[in-house]
Amino acid sequence: MTDKITGPSSGGASGSYPGIIGPDRSPPSTNATAGTTATRSTPANTETVSLTEDAALLQALDEQIAATPAVNAARVEEVRTALANGEYRIDPERVAEKLLAAEGGIASLLFRN
């Protein structure tokens, strides 16, 4: 059954709109097209929600990210000291390996079958 939403109902409370569930979460009881009151039966609350494996993985990753500090203060201080002393060295091979590993990890998440 479909209700046509036309605005506030003429005989009802001010601010009520047919077809929209009210604050008490009960279904609307006014038929907007005919202007008559109708009752609707609702089934027992037997709805369940389940997450897919991918959604559960994303939820777990989101929780891990939220629990991880944005900045590793100890590592920042270590690099700052090494830079100040002229001891900081960049290993281009290690940087390339880490970039490839990160790309491979992202690709495996995106293209899982």
mmCIF file of N, CA, C and O in Angstrom, residues 12-84:
data_model
loop_
_atom_site.group_PDB
_atom_site.id
_atom_site.type_symbol
_atom_site.label_atom_id
_atom_site.label_comp_id
_atom_site.label_asym_id
_atom_site.label_seq_id
_atom_site.Cartn_x
_atom_site.Cartn_y
_atom_site.Cartn_z
ATOM 1 N N GLY A 12 -6.112 16.138 11.401
ATOM 2 C CA GLY A 12 -5.226 15.654 12.454
ATOM 3 C C GLY A 12 -4.560 16.762 13.231
ATOM 4 O O GLY A 12 -4.902 17.937 13.116
ATOM 5 N N ALA A 13 -3.588 16.353 14.026
ATOM 6 C CA ALA A 13 -2.847 17.300 14.844
ATOM 7 C C ALA A 13 -1.970 18.173 13.968
ATOM 8 O O ALA A 13 -1.536 17.780 12.907
ATOM 9 N N SER A 14 -1.724 19.367 14.440
ATOM 10 C CA SER A 14 -0.885 20.289 13.704
ATOM 11 C C SER A 14 0.520 19.727 13.574
ATOM 12 O O SER A 14 1.101 19.251 14.537
ATOM 13 N N GLY A 15 1.054 19.787 12.356
ATOM 14 C CA GLY A 15 2.419 19.340 12.151
ATOM 15 C C GLY A 15 2.550 17.861 11.842
ATOM 16 O O GLY A 15 3.642 17.370 11.706
ATOM 17 N N SER A 16 1.468 17.117 11.734
ATOM 18 C CA SER A 16 1.591 15.704 11.402
ATOM 19 C C SER A 16 1.465 15.537 9.903
ATOM 20 O O SER A 16 0.696 16.220 9.246
ATOM 21 N N TYR A 17 2.256 14.630 9.347
ATOM 22 C CA TYR A 17 2.279 14.398 7.919
ATOM 23 C C TYR A 17 1.975 12.939 7.637
ATOM 24 O O TYR A 17 2.611 12.058 8.197
ATOM 25 N N PRO A 18 1.010 12.647 6.772
ATOM 26 C CA PRO A 18 0.703 11.263 6.422
ATOM 27 C C PRO A 18 1.906 10.594 5.776
ATOM 28 O O PRO A 18 2.632 11.209 5.014
ATOM 29 N N GLY A 19 2.129 9.349 6.101
ATOM 30 C CA GLY A 19 3.210 8.597 5.496
ATOM 31 C C GLY A 19 4.525 8.698 6.239
ATOM 32 O O GLY A 19 5.491 8.065 5.878
ATOM 33 N N ILE A 20 4.582 9.531 7.272
ATOM 34 C CA ILE A 20 5.807 9.696 8.046
ATOM 35 C C ILE A 20 5.565 9.170 9.444
ATOM 36 O O ILE A 20 4.575 9.493 10.081
ATOM 37 N N ILE A 21 6.481 8.364 9.926
ATOM 38 C CA ILE A 21 6.346 7.779 11.258
ATOM 39 C C ILE A 21 6.562 8.864 12.296
ATOM 40 O O ILE A 21 7.500 9.653 12.201
ATOM 41 N N GLY A 22 5.716 8.884 13.294
ATOM 42 C CA GLY A 22 5.772 9.907 14.328
ATOM 43 C C GLY A 22 6.821 9.615 15.381
ATOM 44 O O GLY A 22 7.508 8.608 15.349
ATOM 45 N N PRO A 23 6.962 10.519 16.367
ATOM 46 C CA PRO A 23 7.982 10.355 17.403
ATOM 47 C C PRO A 23 7.778 9.116 18.253
ATOM 48 O O PRO A 23 8.713 8.619 18.856
ATOM 49 N N ASP A 24 6.555 8.604 18.299
ATOM 50 C CA ASP A 24 6.327 7.394 19.088
ATOM 51 C C ASP A 24 6.646 6.140 18.282
ATOM 52 O O ASP A 24 6.438 5.033 18.745
ATOM 53 N N ARG A 25 7.193 6.322 17.051
ATOM 54 C CA ARG A 25 7.608 5.250 16.140
ATOM 55 C C ARG A 25 6.443 4.382 15.671
ATOM 56 O O ARG A 25 6.615 3.277 15.220
ATOM 57 N N SER A 26 5.215 4.881 15.795
ATOM 58 C CA SER A 26 4.063 4.125 15.320
ATOM 59 C C SER A 26 3.787 4.508 13.879
ATOM 60 O O SER A 26 4.056 5.630 13.469
ATOM 61 N N PRO A 27 3.241 3.571 13.088
ATOM 62 C CA PRO A 27 2.959 3.894 11.691
ATOM 63 C C PRO A 27 1.825 4.905 11.601
ATOM 64 O O PRO A 27 1.017 5.033 12.521
ATOM 65 N N PRO A 28 1.775 5.645 10.524
ATOM 66 C CA PRO A 28 0.712 6.640 10.375
ATOM 67 C C PRO A 28 -0.649 5.967 10.318
ATOM 68 O O PRO A 28 -0.781 4.848 9.858
ATOM 69 N N SER A 29 -1.664 6.679 10.792
ATOM 70 C CA SER A 29 -3.000 6.098 10.802
ATOM 71 C C SER A 29 -3.963 6.852 9.909
ATOM 72 O O SER A 29 -5.117 6.521 9.837
ATOM 73 N N THR A 30 -3.525 7.898 9.222
ATOM 74 C CA THR A 30 -4.399 8.674 8.363
ATOM 75 C C THR A 30 -4.113 8.357 6.913
ATOM 76 O O THR A 30 -2.969 8.365 6.496
ATOM 77 N N ASN A 31 -5.139 8.070 6.123
ATOM 78 C CA ASN A 31 -5.006 7.833 4.703
ATOM 79 C C ASN A 31 -5.070 9.191 4.025
ATOM 80 O O ASN A 31 -6.116 9.830 4.007
ATOM 81 N N ALA A 32 -3.960 9.659 3.445
ATOM 82 C CA ALA A 32 -3.878 11.016 2.912
ATOM 83 C C ALA A 32 -4.761 11.233 1.696
ATOM 84 O O ALA A 32 -5.279 12.315 1.495
ATOM 85 N N THR A 33 -4.962 10.213 0.897
ATOM 86 C CA THR A 33 -5.724 10.427 -0.326
ATOM 87 C C THR A 33 -7.219 10.480 -0.063
ATOM 88 O O THR A 33 -7.936 11.220 -0.696
ATOM 89 N N ALA A 34 -7.705 9.695 0.870
ATOM 90 C CA ALA A 34 -9.145 9.667 1.122
ATOM 91 C C ALA A 34 -9.538 10.520 2.312
ATOM 92 O O ALA A 34 -10.705 10.820 2.499
ATOM 93 N N GLY A 35 -8.583 10.888 3.178
ATOM 94 C CA GLY A 35 -8.892 11.698 4.340
ATOM 95 C C GLY A 35 -9.581 10.910 5.432
ATOM 96 O O GLY A 35 -10.194 11.490 6.307
ATOM 97 N N THR A 36 -9.534 9.584 5.391
ATOM 98 C CA THR A 36 -10.180 8.765 6.403
ATOM 99 C C THR A 36 -9.133 8.128 7.295
ATOM 100 O O THR A 36 -7.975 8.022 6.935
ATOM 101 N N THR A 37 -9.567 7.710 8.459
ATOM 102 C CA THR A 37 -8.668 7.051 9.392
ATOM 103 C C THR A 37 -8.667 5.555 9.104
ATOM 104 O O THR A 37 -9.714 4.955 8.930
ATOM 105 N N ALA A 38 -7.480 4.977 9.023
ATOM 106 C CA ALA A 38 -7.350 3.545 8.756
ATOM 107 C C ALA A 38 -6.362 2.969 9.750
ATOM 108 O O ALA A 38 -5.455 3.647 10.209
ATOM 109 N N THR A 39 -6.538 1.737 10.098
ATOM 110 C CA THR A 39 -5.584 1.087 10.994
ATOM 111 C C THR A 39 -4.731 0.134 10.189
ATOM 112 O O THR A 39 -5.173 -0.446 9.203
ATOM 113 N N ARG A 40 -3.507 0.000 10.606
ATOM 114 C CA ARG A 40 -2.574 -0.899 9.947
ATOM 115 C C ARG A 40 -2.043 -1.876 10.973
ATOM 116 O O ARG A 40 -1.656 -1.493 12.068
ATOM 117 N N SER A 41 -2.007 -3.116 10.599
ATOM 118 C CA SER A 41 -1.429 -4.091 11.515
ATOM 119 C C SER A 41 0.058 -4.187 11.226
ATOM 120 O O SER A 41 0.493 -4.136 10.084
ATOM 121 N N THR A 42 0.848 -4.282 12.284
ATOM 122 C CA THR A 42 2.287 -4.420 12.126
ATOM 123 C C THR A 42 2.715 -5.776 12.667
ATOM 124 O O THR A 42 2.226 -6.215 13.710
ATOM 125 N N PRO A 43 3.618 -6.447 11.967
ATOM 126 C CA PRO A 43 4.078 -7.747 12.444
ATOM 127 C C PRO A 43 4.924 -7.587 13.705
ATOM 128 O O PRO A 43 5.410 -6.504 14.009
ATOM 129 N N ALA A 44 5.096 -8.674 14.424
ATOM 130 C CA ALA A 44 5.941 -8.653 15.624
ATOM 131 C C ALA A 44 7.353 -8.258 15.226
ATOM 132 O O ALA A 44 7.795 -8.510 14.114
ATOM 133 N N ASN A 45 8.054 -7.640 16.124
ATOM 134 C CA ASN A 45 9.411 -7.179 15.846
ATOM 135 C C ASN A 45 10.356 -8.373 15.765
ATOM 136 O O ASN A 45 10.881 -8.828 16.769
ATOM 137 N N THR A 46 10.554 -8.873 14.553
ATOM 138 C CA THR A 46 11.432 -10.022 14.350
ATOM 139 C C THR A 46 12.580 -9.691 13.414
ATOM 140 O O THR A 46 13.206 -10.571 12.873
ATOM 141 N N GLU A 47 12.842 -8.418 13.225
ATOM 142 C CA GLU A 47 13.898 -8.001 12.310
ATOM 143 C C GLU A 47 15.262 -8.232 12.944
ATOM 144 O O GLU A 47 15.456 -8.010 14.130
ATOM 145 N N THR A 48 16.188 -8.702 12.129
ATOM 146 C CA THR A 48 17.562 -8.873 12.581
ATOM 147 C C THR A 48 18.494 -8.247 11.560
ATOM 148 O O THR A 48 18.142 -8.112 10.392
ATOM 149 N N VAL A 49 19.655 -7.866 12.022
ATOM 150 C CA VAL A 49 20.663 -7.266 11.157
ATOM 151 C C VAL A 49 21.938 -8.080 11.303
ATOM 152 O O VAL A 49 22.341 -8.410 12.417
ATOM 153 N N SER A 50 22.545 -8.389 10.177
ATOM 154 C CA SER A 50 23.833 -9.069 10.227
ATOM 155 C C SER A 50 24.775 -8.385 9.252
ATOM 156 O O SER A 50 24.363 -7.875 8.221
ATOM 157 N N LEU A 51 26.041 -8.349 9.617
ATOM 158 C CA LEU A 51 27.048 -7.703 8.790
ATOM 159 C C LEU A 51 27.706 -8.721 7.873
ATOM 160 O O LEU A 51 27.916 -9.870 8.264
ATOM 161 N N THR A 52 28.038 -8.294 6.683
ATOM 162 C CA THR A 52 28.798 -9.155 5.801
ATOM 163 C C THR A 52 30.217 -9.250 6.347
ATOM 164 O O THR A 52 30.631 -8.462 7.211
ATOM 165 N N GLU A 53 30.983 -10.193 5.838
ATOM 166 C CA GLU A 53 32.368 -10.351 6.291
ATOM 167 C C GLU A 53 33.169 -9.080 6.012
ATOM 168 O O GLU A 53 33.952 -8.632 6.848
ATOM 169 N N ASP A 54 32.959 -8.475 4.851
ATOM 170 C CA ASP A 54 33.672 -7.245 4.508
ATOM 171 C C ASP A 54 33.283 -6.095 5.436
ATOM 172 O O ASP A 54 34.130 -5.316 5.866
ATOM 173 N N ALA A 55 32.002 -5.984 5.756
ATOM 174 C CA ALA A 55 31.546 -4.916 6.645
ATOM 175 C C ALA A 55 32.120 -5.104 8.043
ATOM 176 O O ALA A 55 32.510 -4.141 8.695
ATOM 177 N N ALA A 56 32.181 -6.351 8.504
ATOM 178 C CA ALA A 56 32.758 -6.630 9.820
ATOM 179 C C ALA A 56 34.243 -6.276 9.833
ATOM 180 O O ALA A 56 34.761 -5.713 10.811
ATOM 181 N N LEU A 57 34.951 -6.577 8.731
ATOM 182 C CA LEU A 57 36.369 -6.233 8.630
ATOM 183 C C LEU A 57 36.552 -4.725 8.655
ATOM 184 O O LEU A 57 37.416 -4.205 9.371
ATOM 185 N N LEU A 58 35.734 -4.002 7.907
ATOM 186 C CA LEU A 58 35.826 -2.541 7.897
ATOM 187 C C LEU A 58 35.527 -1.952 9.270
ATOM 188 O O LEU A 58 36.172 -0.992 9.697
ATOM 189 N N GLN A 59 34.565 -2.532 9.967
ATOM 190 C CA GLN A 59 34.237 -2.055 11.301
ATOM 191 C C GLN A 59 35.419 -2.272 12.254
ATOM 192 O O GLN A 59 35.767 -1.395 13.034
ATOM 193 N N ALA A 60 36.059 -3.436 12.172
ATOM 194 C CA ALA A 60 37.218 -3.722 13.026
ATOM 195 C C ALA A 60 38.377 -2.782 12.700
ATOM 196 O O ALA A 60 39.050 -2.271 13.608
ATOM 197 N N LEU A 61 38.601 -2.519 11.411
ATOM 198 C CA LEU A 61 39.666 -1.593 11.019
ATOM 199 C C LEU A 61 39.371 -0.179 11.508
ATOM 200 O O LEU A 61 40.273 0.521 11.977
ATOM 201 N N ASP A 62 38.127 0.223 11.422
ATOM 202 C CA ASP A 62 37.733 1.540 11.891
ATOM 203 C C ASP A 62 37.995 1.681 13.389
ATOM 204 O O ASP A 62 38.484 2.713 13.851
ATOM 205 N N GLU A 63 37.704 0.640 14.150
ATOM 206 C CA GLU A 63 37.949 0.664 15.591
ATOM 207 C C GLU A 63 39.446 0.721 15.889
ATOM 208 O O GLU A 63 39.877 1.435 16.799
ATOM 209 N N GLN A 64 40.255 -0.017 15.113
ATOM 210 C CA GLN A 64 41.705 0.023 15.309
ATOM 211 C C GLN A 64 42.261 1.413 15.010
ATOM 212 O O GLN A 64 43.100 1.930 15.741
ATOM 213 N N ILE A 65 41.777 2.006 13.927
ATOM 214 C CA ILE A 65 42.245 3.339 13.548
ATOM 215 C C ILE A 65 41.861 4.360 14.610
ATOM 216 O O ILE A 65 42.655 5.225 14.980
ATOM 217 N N ALA A 66 40.660 4.252 15.130
ATOM 218 C CA ALA A 66 40.209 5.190 16.158
ATOM 219 C C ALA A 66 41.044 5.070 17.432
ATOM 220 O O ALA A 66 41.257 6.055 18.134
ATOM 221 N N ALA A 67 41.544 3.859 17.724
ATOM 222 C CA ALA A 67 42.324 3.642 18.936
ATOM 223 C C ALA A 67 43.802 3.987 18.760
ATOM 224 O O ALA A 67 44.542 4.066 19.737
ATOM 225 N N THR A 68 44.243 4.198 17.531
ATOM 226 C CA THR A 68 45.644 4.500 17.252
ATOM 227 C C THR A 68 45.871 5.999 17.312
ATOM 228 O O THR A 68 45.145 6.762 16.678
ATOM 229 N N PRO A 69 46.897 6.425 18.068
ATOM 230 C CA PRO A 69 47.175 7.865 18.107
ATOM 231 C C PRO A 69 47.603 8.364 16.727
ATOM 232 O O PRO A 69 48.237 7.640 15.963
ATOM 233 N N ALA A 70 47.260 9.597 16.403
ATOM 234 C CA ALA A 70 47.577 10.165 15.095
ATOM 235 C C ALA A 70 49.071 10.362 14.900
ATOM 236 O O ALA A 70 49.566 10.292 13.782
ATOM 237 N N VAL A 71 49.801 10.598 15.976
ATOM 238 C CA VAL A 71 51.234 10.862 15.893
ATOM 239 C C VAL A 71 51.971 10.015 16.915
ATOM 240 O O VAL A 71 51.578 9.947 18.085
ATOM 241 N N ASN A 72 53.045 9.355 16.470
ATOM 242 C CA ASN A 72 53.911 8.603 17.374
ATOM 243 C C ASN A 72 54.953 9.588 17.910
ATOM 244 O O ASN A 72 55.979 9.856 17.280
ATOM 245 N N ALA A 73 54.686 10.149 19.067
ATOM 246 C CA ALA A 73 55.519 11.212 19.632
ATOM 247 C C ALA A 73 56.963 10.764 19.844
ATOM 248 O O ALA A 73 57.900 11.536 19.601
ATOM 249 N N ALA A 74 57.156 9.525 20.259
ATOM 250 C CA ALA A 74 58.516 9.031 20.487
ATOM 251 C C ALA A 74 59.300 8.982 19.178
ATOM 252 O O ALA A 74 60.481 9.374 19.130
ATOM 253 N N ARG A 75 58.650 8.537 18.108
ATOM 254 C CA ARG A 75 59.337 8.463 16.807
ATOM 255 C C ARG A 75 59.628 9.862 16.277
ATOM 256 O O ARG A 75 60.693 10.112 15.708
ATOM 257 N N VAL A 76 58.726 10.803 16.470
ATOM 258 C CA VAL A 76 58.943 12.176 16.022
ATOM 259 C C VAL A 76 60.158 12.762 16.726
ATOM 260 O O VAL A 76 61.017 13.392 16.099
ATOM 261 N N GLU A 77 60.257 12.534 18.015
ATOM 262 C CA GLU A 77 61.404 13.056 18.776
ATOM 263 C C GLU A 77 62.707 12.407 18.320
ATOM 264 O O GLU A 77 63.739 13.072 18.200
ATOM 265 N N GLU A 78 62.653 11.100 18.048
ATOM 266 C CA GLU A 78 63.839 10.371 17.563
ATOM 267 C C GLU A 78 64.331 10.945 16.232
ATOM 268 O O GLU A 78 65.534 11.190 16.049
ATOM 269 N N VAL A 79 63.414 11.202 15.313
ATOM 270 C CA VAL A 79 63.791 11.755 14.004
ATOM 271 C C VAL A 79 64.257 13.195 14.162
ATOM 272 O O VAL A 79 65.251 13.618 13.537
ATOM 273 N N ARG A 80 63.609 13.965 15.008
ATOM 274 C CA ARG A 80 64.002 15.360 15.236
ATOM 275 C C ARG A 80 65.442 15.427 15.757
ATOM 276 O O ARG A 80 66.253 16.243 15.287
ATOM 277 N N THR A 81 65.766 14.563 16.697
ATOM 278 C CA THR A 81 67.125 14.530 17.252
ATOM 279 C C THR A 81 68.138 14.114 16.186
ATOM 280 O O THR A 81 69.216 14.714 16.071
ATOM 281 N N ALA A 82 67.790 13.085 15.387
ATOM 282 C CA ALA A 82 68.703 12.630 14.337
ATOM 283 C C ALA A 82 68.934 13.726 13.298
ATOM 284 O O ALA A 82 70.058 13.920 12.819
ATOM 285 N N LEU A 83 67.890 14.455 12.935
ATOM 286 C CA LEU A 83 68.038 15.562 11.985
ATOM 287 C C LEU A 83 68.927 16.663 12.555
ATOM 288 O O LEU A 83 69.805 17.201 11.870
ATOM 289 N N ALA A 84 68.708 17.000 13.812
ATOM 290 C CA ALA A 84 69.491 18.066 14.452
ATOM 291 C C ALA A 84 70.971 17.697 14.528
ATOM 292 O O ALA A 84 71.840 18.562 14.415
#
